[in-house]
């Protein structure tokens, strides 16, 4: 991996922690949306709730792209994250699984409430083993306070992170921002944008 790629992903790991840090709703905004247009330094984004947001980036921002992956890419010892819904038997049905590069190990570690959909949970941890299940593979994921079994179905989206490029951000690009900070003029500002390429989008 190039020095630049290492810097991007290492720094991304620190910024990703903002995903799970508590923050006042008045101070930060989580963005899941699509770029509608670009006005100079401003990305005009249609958020998933229909609101139009104006987003800018800080100096030396990070652009991190989401790339498709498969269950075959997940091996014991890897650090992964997954949003999903809890089942009656205590397993978590995965809506998505994202594979962290080694430089992002530890990002958001744990099991906690998430807002992808109503009553979803996020589980980030180390893959201990993969076993076959009735409805699909089961990932045993261990984190500092416990362990969860993630049920992966044919509908589960599996992705990984790769260094991105500002030039990839165009109208139609789907993006995710963990915690954009509100500015006095009503715009939002972020040090990092995670995005999907070729029509894909962050599943989380």
PDB file of C-alpha atoms in Angstrom:
ATOM      1  CA  UNK A   1       0.000   0.000   0.000  1.00  0.00           C
ATOM      2  CA  UNK A   2       1.362   3.455  -0.865  1.00  0.00           C
ATOM      3  CA  UNK A   3       2.288   5.970   1.823  1.00  0.00           C
ATOM      4  CA  UNK A   4      -0.644   8.145   0.803  1.00  0.00           C
ATOM      5  CA  UNK A   5      -3.092   5.246   1.035  1.00  0.00           C
ATOM      6  CA  UNK A   6      -1.771   4.341   4.474  1.00  0.00           C
ATOM      7  CA  UNK A   7      -2.152   7.940   5.633  1.00  0.00           C
ATOM      8  CA  UNK A   8      -5.700   8.138   4.325  1.00  0.00           C
ATOM      9  CA  UNK A   9      -6.857   4.908   5.937  1.00  0.00           C
ATOM     10  CA  UNK A  10      -5.006   5.466   9.197  1.00  0.00           C
ATOM     11  CA  UNK A  11      -6.495   8.928   9.563  1.00  0.00           C
ATOM     12  CA  UNK A  12      -9.878   7.583   8.539  1.00  0.00           C
ATOM     13  CA  UNK A  13      -9.754   5.182  11.453  1.00  0.00           C
ATOM     14  CA  UNK A  14      -9.481   8.073  13.885  1.00  0.00           C
ATOM     15  CA  UNK A  15     -12.243  10.078  12.273  1.00  0.00           C
ATOM     16  CA  UNK A  16     -14.512   7.032  12.079  1.00  0.00           C
ATOM     17  CA  UNK A  17     -14.607   6.961  15.878  1.00  0.00           C
ATOM     18  CA  UNK A  18     -16.905   9.972  15.619  1.00  0.00           C
ATOM     19  CA  UNK A  19     -19.562   7.524  14.415  1.00  0.00           C
ATOM     20  CA  UNK A  20     -20.049   6.239  17.940  1.00  0.00           C
ATOM     21  CA  UNK A  21     -19.121   9.191  20.107  1.00  0.00           C
ATOM     22  CA  UNK A  22     -22.150  10.905  21.681  1.00  0.00           C
ATOM     23  CA  UNK A  23     -22.832  14.311  20.243  1.00  0.00           C
ATOM     24  CA  UNK A  24     -25.555  16.900  20.556  1.00  0.00           C
ATOM     25  CA  UNK A  25     -28.064  16.893  17.714  1.00  0.00           C
ATOM     26  CA  UNK A  26     -27.660  20.674  17.675  1.00  0.00           C
ATOM     27  CA  UNK A  27     -23.935  20.358  16.978  1.00  0.00           C
ATOM     28  CA  UNK A  28     -23.661  17.548  14.436  1.00  0.00           C
ATOM     29  CA  UNK A  29     -25.687  15.943  11.673  1.00  0.00           C
ATOM     30  CA  UNK A  30     -25.355  12.431  10.244  1.00  0.00           C
ATOM     31  CA  UNK A  31     -25.779  12.495   6.484  1.00  0.00           C
ATOM     32  CA  UNK A  32     -26.972   9.664   4.259  1.00  0.00           C
ATOM     33  CA  UNK A  33     -27.783  11.161   0.907  1.00  0.00           C
ATOM     34  CA  UNK A  34     -27.003  11.838  -2.736  1.00  0.00           C
ATOM     35  CA  UNK A  35     -25.066  14.735  -4.207  1.00  0.00           C
ATOM     36  CA  UNK A  36     -27.469  16.798  -6.321  1.00  0.00           C
ATOM     37  CA  UNK A  37     -25.006  19.429  -7.536  1.00  0.00           C
ATOM     38  CA  UNK A  38     -21.700  21.059  -6.696  1.00  0.00           C
ATOM     39  CA  UNK A  39     -21.527  24.835  -6.250  1.00  0.00           C
ATOM     40  CA  UNK A  40     -17.840  25.714  -5.955  1.00  0.00           C
ATOM     41  CA  UNK A  41     -16.691  24.283  -2.602  1.00  0.00           C
ATOM     42  CA  UNK A  42     -20.245  23.343  -1.589  1.00  0.00           C
ATOM     43  CA  UNK A  43     -21.787  19.920  -2.122  1.00  0.00           C
ATOM     44  CA  UNK A  44     -25.553  20.253  -2.280  1.00  0.00           C
ATOM     45  CA  UNK A  45     -26.867  16.968  -0.917  1.00  0.00           C
ATOM     46  CA  UNK A  46     -30.373  15.556  -0.788  1.00  0.00           C
ATOM     47  CA  UNK A  47     -30.535  13.694   2.506  1.00  0.00           C
ATOM     48  CA  UNK A  48     -32.537  10.489   2.828  1.00  0.00           C
ATOM     49  CA  UNK A  49     -35.265  12.420   4.688  1.00  0.00           C
ATOM     50  CA  UNK A  50     -35.654  14.701   1.672  1.00  0.00           C
ATOM     51  CA  UNK A  51     -33.895  17.699   3.198  1.00  0.00           C
ATOM     52  CA  UNK A  52     -31.441  19.661   1.060  1.00  0.00           C
ATOM     53  CA  UNK A  53     -28.125  20.110   2.854  1.00  0.00           C
ATOM     54  CA  UNK A  54     -25.105  22.219   1.959  1.00  0.00           C
ATOM     55  CA  UNK A  55     -21.884  20.441   2.820  1.00  0.00           C
ATOM     56  CA  UNK A  56     -18.281  21.652   2.764  1.00  0.00           C
ATOM     57  CA  UNK A  57     -15.056  19.935   3.752  1.00  0.00           C
ATOM     58  CA  UNK A  58     -12.258  20.999   6.072  1.00  0.00           C
ATOM     59  CA  UNK A  59      -8.671  21.541   4.968  1.00  0.00           C
ATOM     60  CA  UNK A  60      -6.965  18.297   3.919  1.00  0.00           C
ATOM     61  CA  UNK A  61     -10.196  16.255   3.874  1.00  0.00           C
ATOM     62  CA  UNK A  62     -10.351  12.486   3.512  1.00  0.00           C
ATOM     63  CA  UNK A  63     -12.334  10.807   0.760  1.00  0.00           C
ATOM     64  CA  UNK A  64     -12.934   7.119   1.399  1.00  0.00           C
ATOM     65  CA  UNK A  65     -14.611   4.931  -1.216  1.00  0.00           C
ATOM     66  CA  UNK A  66     -16.756   1.866  -0.598  1.00  0.00           C
ATOM     67  CA  UNK A  67     -15.852  -1.090  -2.799  1.00  0.00           C
ATOM     68  CA  UNK A  68     -17.884  -4.281  -3.304  1.00  0.00           C
ATOM     69  CA  UNK A  69     -16.710  -7.377  -1.453  1.00  0.00           C
ATOM     70  CA  UNK A  70     -18.056 -10.869  -0.769  1.00  0.00           C
ATOM     71  CA  UNK A  71     -18.275 -13.307   2.124  1.00  0.00           C
ATOM     72  CA  UNK A  72     -15.283 -15.110   0.596  1.00  0.00           C
ATOM     73  CA  UNK A  73     -13.186 -12.038   1.455  1.00  0.00           C
ATOM     74  CA  UNK A  74     -13.938 -12.353   5.180  1.00  0.00           C
ATOM     75  CA  UNK A  75     -11.426 -14.450   7.102  1.00  0.00           C
ATOM     76  CA  UNK A  76     -10.978 -15.197  10.830  1.00  0.00           C
ATOM     77  CA  UNK A  77      -8.911 -12.468  12.437  1.00  0.00           C
ATOM     78  CA  UNK A  78     -10.352  -9.651  10.318  1.00  0.00           C
ATOM     79  CA  UNK A  79     -12.057  -6.653  11.915  1.00  0.00           C
ATOM     80  CA  UNK A  80     -15.570  -6.053  10.570  1.00  0.00           C
ATOM     81  CA  UNK A  81     -18.630  -3.951  11.286  1.00  0.00           C
ATOM     82  CA  UNK A  82     -22.279  -4.760  10.701  1.00  0.00           C
ATOM     83  CA  UNK A  83     -25.625  -3.046  11.057  1.00  0.00           C
ATOM     84  CA  UNK A  84     -28.593  -5.330  11.466  1.00  0.00           C
ATOM     85  CA  UNK A  85     -31.640  -6.376  13.435  1.00  0.00           C
ATOM     86  CA  UNK A  86     -31.683  -8.649  16.459  1.00  0.00           C
ATOM     87  CA  UNK A  87     -33.470 -11.984  16.148  1.00  0.00           C
ATOM     88  CA  UNK A  88     -35.351 -13.956  18.803  1.00  0.00           C
ATOM     89  CA  UNK A  89     -32.452 -16.391  19.203  1.00  0.00           C
ATOM     90  CA  UNK A  90     -29.992 -13.575  19.962  1.00  0.00           C
ATOM     91  CA  UNK A  91     -28.306 -13.520  16.571  1.00  0.00           C
ATOM     92  CA  UNK A  92     -28.031 -10.318  14.558  1.00  0.00           C
ATOM     93  CA  UNK A  93     -29.390 -10.472  11.011  1.00  0.00           C
ATOM     94  CA  UNK A  94     -26.919  -8.441   8.980  1.00  0.00           C
ATOM     95  CA  UNK A  95     -28.212  -5.753   6.640  1.00  0.00           C
ATOM     96  CA  UNK A  96     -24.622  -5.036   5.717  1.00  0.00           C
ATOM     97  CA  UNK A  97     -21.106  -6.112   6.650  1.00  0.00           C
ATOM     98  CA  UNK A  98     -18.156  -3.813   6.039  1.00  0.00           C
ATOM     99  CA  UNK A  99     -14.595  -5.104   6.138  1.00  0.00           C
ATOM    100  CA  UNK A 100     -12.123  -2.727   7.749  1.00  0.00           C
ATOM    101  CA  UNK A 101      -8.545  -2.618   6.459  1.00  0.00           C
ATOM    102  CA  UNK A 102      -6.003  -3.414   9.168  1.00  0.00           C
ATOM    103  CA  UNK A 103      -5.201   0.291   9.599  1.00  0.00           C
ATOM    104  CA  UNK A 104      -8.817   0.847  10.749  1.00  0.00           C
ATOM    105  CA  UNK A 105      -8.904  -2.025  13.264  1.00  0.00           C
ATOM    106  CA  UNK A 106     -10.808  -1.044  16.411  1.00  0.00           C
ATOM    107  CA  UNK A 107     -13.032   1.541  14.726  1.00  0.00           C
ATOM    108  CA  UNK A 108     -16.317   1.827  16.647  1.00  0.00           C
ATOM    109  CA  UNK A 109     -15.691  -1.452  18.475  1.00  0.00           C
ATOM    110  CA  UNK A 110     -18.698  -2.793  20.382  1.00  0.00           C
ATOM    111  CA  UNK A 111     -22.420  -3.485  20.075  1.00  0.00           C
ATOM    112  CA  UNK A 112     -24.811  -0.531  20.262  1.00  0.00           C
ATOM    113  CA  UNK A 113     -27.943   1.142  18.890  1.00  0.00           C
ATOM    114  CA  UNK A 114     -27.785   2.377  15.291  1.00  0.00           C
ATOM    115  CA  UNK A 115     -30.085   4.476  13.142  1.00  0.00           C
ATOM    116  CA  UNK A 116     -29.878   2.851   9.718  1.00  0.00           C
ATOM    117  CA  UNK A 117     -33.438   1.575  10.197  1.00  0.00           C
ATOM    118  CA  UNK A 118     -35.735   1.397  13.238  1.00  0.00           C
ATOM    119  CA  UNK A 119     -34.399  -0.911  15.975  1.00  0.00           C
ATOM    120  CA  UNK A 120     -31.115  -1.642  14.241  1.00  0.00           C
ATOM    121  CA  UNK A 121     -27.862  -2.380  16.043  1.00  0.00           C
ATOM    122  CA  UNK A 122     -24.242  -1.893  15.035  1.00  0.00           C
ATOM    123  CA  UNK A 123     -21.666  -4.528  15.924  1.00  0.00           C
ATOM    124  CA  UNK A 124     -17.970  -3.938  15.251  1.00  0.00           C
ATOM    125  CA  UNK A 125     -15.420  -6.542  16.253  1.00  0.00           C
ATOM    126  CA  UNK A 126     -12.970  -9.270  15.364  1.00  0.00           C
ATOM    127  CA  UNK A 127     -14.123 -12.285  13.346  1.00  0.00           C
ATOM    128  CA  UNK A 128     -13.466 -15.385  15.457  1.00  0.00           C
ATOM    129  CA  UNK A 129     -14.927 -17.953  13.072  1.00  0.00           C
ATOM    130  CA  UNK A 130     -17.386 -18.504  10.231  1.00  0.00           C
ATOM    131  CA  UNK A 131     -19.809 -21.437  10.271  1.00  0.00           C
ATOM    132  CA  UNK A 132     -22.653 -22.539   8.032  1.00  0.00           C
ATOM    133  CA  UNK A 133     -26.164 -21.655   9.159  1.00  0.00           C
ATOM    134  CA  UNK A 134     -29.662 -22.581   8.042  1.00  0.00           C
ATOM    135  CA  UNK A 135     -30.279 -19.192   6.402  1.00  0.00           C
ATOM    136  CA  UNK A 136     -26.668 -18.407   5.502  1.00  0.00           C
ATOM    137  CA  UNK A 137     -23.190 -18.089   7.021  1.00  0.00           C
ATOM    138  CA  UNK A 138     -22.852 -17.133  10.697  1.00  0.00           C
ATOM    139  CA  UNK A 139     -19.973 -14.877  11.716  1.00  0.00           C
ATOM    140  CA  UNK A 140     -18.860 -15.063  15.345  1.00  0.00           C
ATOM    141  CA  UNK A 141     -17.696 -11.515  16.095  1.00  0.00           C
ATOM    142  CA  UNK A 142     -15.940 -10.734  19.369  1.00  0.00           C
ATOM    143  CA  UNK A 143     -15.544  -7.252  20.834  1.00  0.00           C
ATOM    144  CA  UNK A 144     -14.189  -5.982  24.127  1.00  0.00           C
ATOM    145  CA  UNK A 145     -17.445  -6.414  26.073  1.00  0.00           C
ATOM    146  CA  UNK A 146     -18.898  -9.507  24.448  1.00  0.00           C
ATOM    147  CA  UNK A 147     -19.588 -11.524  21.340  1.00  0.00           C
ATOM    148  CA  UNK A 148     -22.366 -11.697  18.751  1.00  0.00           C
ATOM    149  CA  UNK A 149     -23.260 -14.060  15.947  1.00  0.00           C
ATOM    150  CA  UNK A 150     -24.025 -12.262  12.696  1.00  0.00           C
ATOM    151  CA  UNK A 151     -26.338 -14.027  10.259  1.00  0.00           C
ATOM    152  CA  UNK A 152     -25.420 -13.206   6.661  1.00  0.00           C
ATOM    153  CA  UNK A 153     -28.175 -13.703   4.076  1.00  0.00           C
ATOM    154  CA  UNK A 154     -28.173 -13.431   0.264  1.00  0.00           C
ATOM    155  CA  UNK A 155     -29.538  -9.884   0.726  1.00  0.00           C
ATOM    156  CA  UNK A 156     -26.700  -8.763   3.000  1.00  0.00           C
ATOM    157  CA  UNK A 157     -24.456  -6.129   1.394  1.00  0.00           C
ATOM    158  CA  UNK A 158     -20.733  -6.838   1.884  1.00  0.00           C
ATOM    159  CA  UNK A 159     -18.252  -4.011   1.234  1.00  0.00           C
ATOM    160  CA  UNK A 160     -14.758  -2.816   2.098  1.00  0.00           C
ATOM    161  CA  UNK A 161     -12.948   0.547   2.252  1.00  0.00           C
ATOM    162  CA  UNK A 162     -10.401   1.869  -0.256  1.00  0.00           C
ATOM    163  CA  UNK A 163      -8.726   5.294  -0.596  1.00  0.00           C
ATOM    164  CA  UNK A 164     -10.962   7.653  -2.532  1.00  0.00           C
ATOM    165  CA  UNK A 165     -10.579  10.751  -4.664  1.00  0.00           C
ATOM    166  CA  UNK A 166     -12.366  14.088  -4.661  1.00  0.00           C
ATOM    167  CA  UNK A 167     -12.842  13.783  -8.412  1.00  0.00           C
ATOM    168  CA  UNK A 168     -15.170  10.817  -7.839  1.00  0.00           C
ATOM    169  CA  UNK A 169     -17.728  13.068  -6.140  1.00  0.00           C
ATOM    170  CA  UNK A 170     -20.250  14.073  -8.772  1.00  0.00           C
ATOM    171  CA  UNK A 171     -24.027  14.580  -8.981  1.00  0.00           C
ATOM    172  CA  UNK A 172     -25.619  11.220  -8.302  1.00  0.00           C
ATOM    173  CA  UNK A 173     -22.881  10.012  -5.946  1.00  0.00           C
ATOM    174  CA  UNK A 174     -24.257   8.526  -2.735  1.00  0.00           C
ATOM    175  CA  UNK A 175     -22.424   9.561   0.425  1.00  0.00           C
ATOM    176  CA  UNK A 176     -22.275   8.961   4.164  1.00  0.00           C
ATOM    177  CA  UNK A 177     -20.985  11.455   6.729  1.00  0.00           C
ATOM    178  CA  UNK A 178     -20.876  10.327  10.347  1.00  0.00           C
ATOM    179  CA  UNK A 179     -20.964  13.703  12.070  1.00  0.00           C
ATOM    180  CA  UNK A 180     -20.977  16.905  10.032  1.00  0.00           C
ATOM    181  CA  UNK A 181     -20.635  20.018  12.178  1.00  0.00           C
ATOM    182  CA  UNK A 182     -23.135  22.825  11.790  1.00  0.00           C
ATOM    183  CA  UNK A 183     -21.625  26.174  10.845  1.00  0.00           C
ATOM    184  CA  UNK A 184     -22.960  29.653  11.761  1.00  0.00           C
ATOM    185  CA  UNK A 185     -24.200  30.182   8.186  1.00  0.00           C
ATOM    186  CA  UNK A 186     -26.292  26.998   8.281  1.00  0.00           C
ATOM    187  CA  UNK A 187     -23.967  24.894   6.150  1.00  0.00           C
ATOM    188  CA  UNK A 188     -22.406  21.675   7.390  1.00  0.00           C
ATOM    189  CA  UNK A 189     -18.709  20.832   7.448  1.00  0.00           C
ATOM    190  CA  UNK A 190     -16.885  17.511   7.616  1.00  0.00           C
ATOM    191  CA  UNK A 191     -13.287  16.250   7.535  1.00  0.00           C
ATOM    192  CA  UNK A 192     -14.326  13.043   5.779  1.00  0.00           C
ATOM    193  CA  UNK A 193     -16.779  11.828   3.140  1.00  0.00           C
ATOM    194  CA  UNK A 194     -17.407   8.130   2.573  1.00  0.00           C
ATOM    195  CA  UNK A 195     -18.999   7.396  -0.794  1.00  0.00           C
ATOM    196  CA  UNK A 196     -19.971   4.712  -3.249  1.00  0.00           C
ATOM    197  CA  UNK A 197     -18.634   4.350  -6.763  1.00  0.00           C
ATOM    198  CA  UNK A 198     -20.531   3.580  -9.944  1.00  0.00           C
ATOM    199  CA  UNK A 199     -23.970   4.055  -8.422  1.00  0.00           C
ATOM    200  CA  UNK A 200     -23.247   2.036  -5.303  1.00  0.00           C
ATOM    201  CA  UNK A 201     -23.582   3.567  -1.898  1.00  0.00           C
ATOM    202  CA  UNK A 202     -22.631   3.097   1.716  1.00  0.00           C
ATOM    203  CA  UNK A 203     -25.080   0.634   3.232  1.00  0.00           C
ATOM    204  CA  UNK A 204     -24.684   1.902   6.782  1.00  0.00           C
TER     205      UNK A 204
END
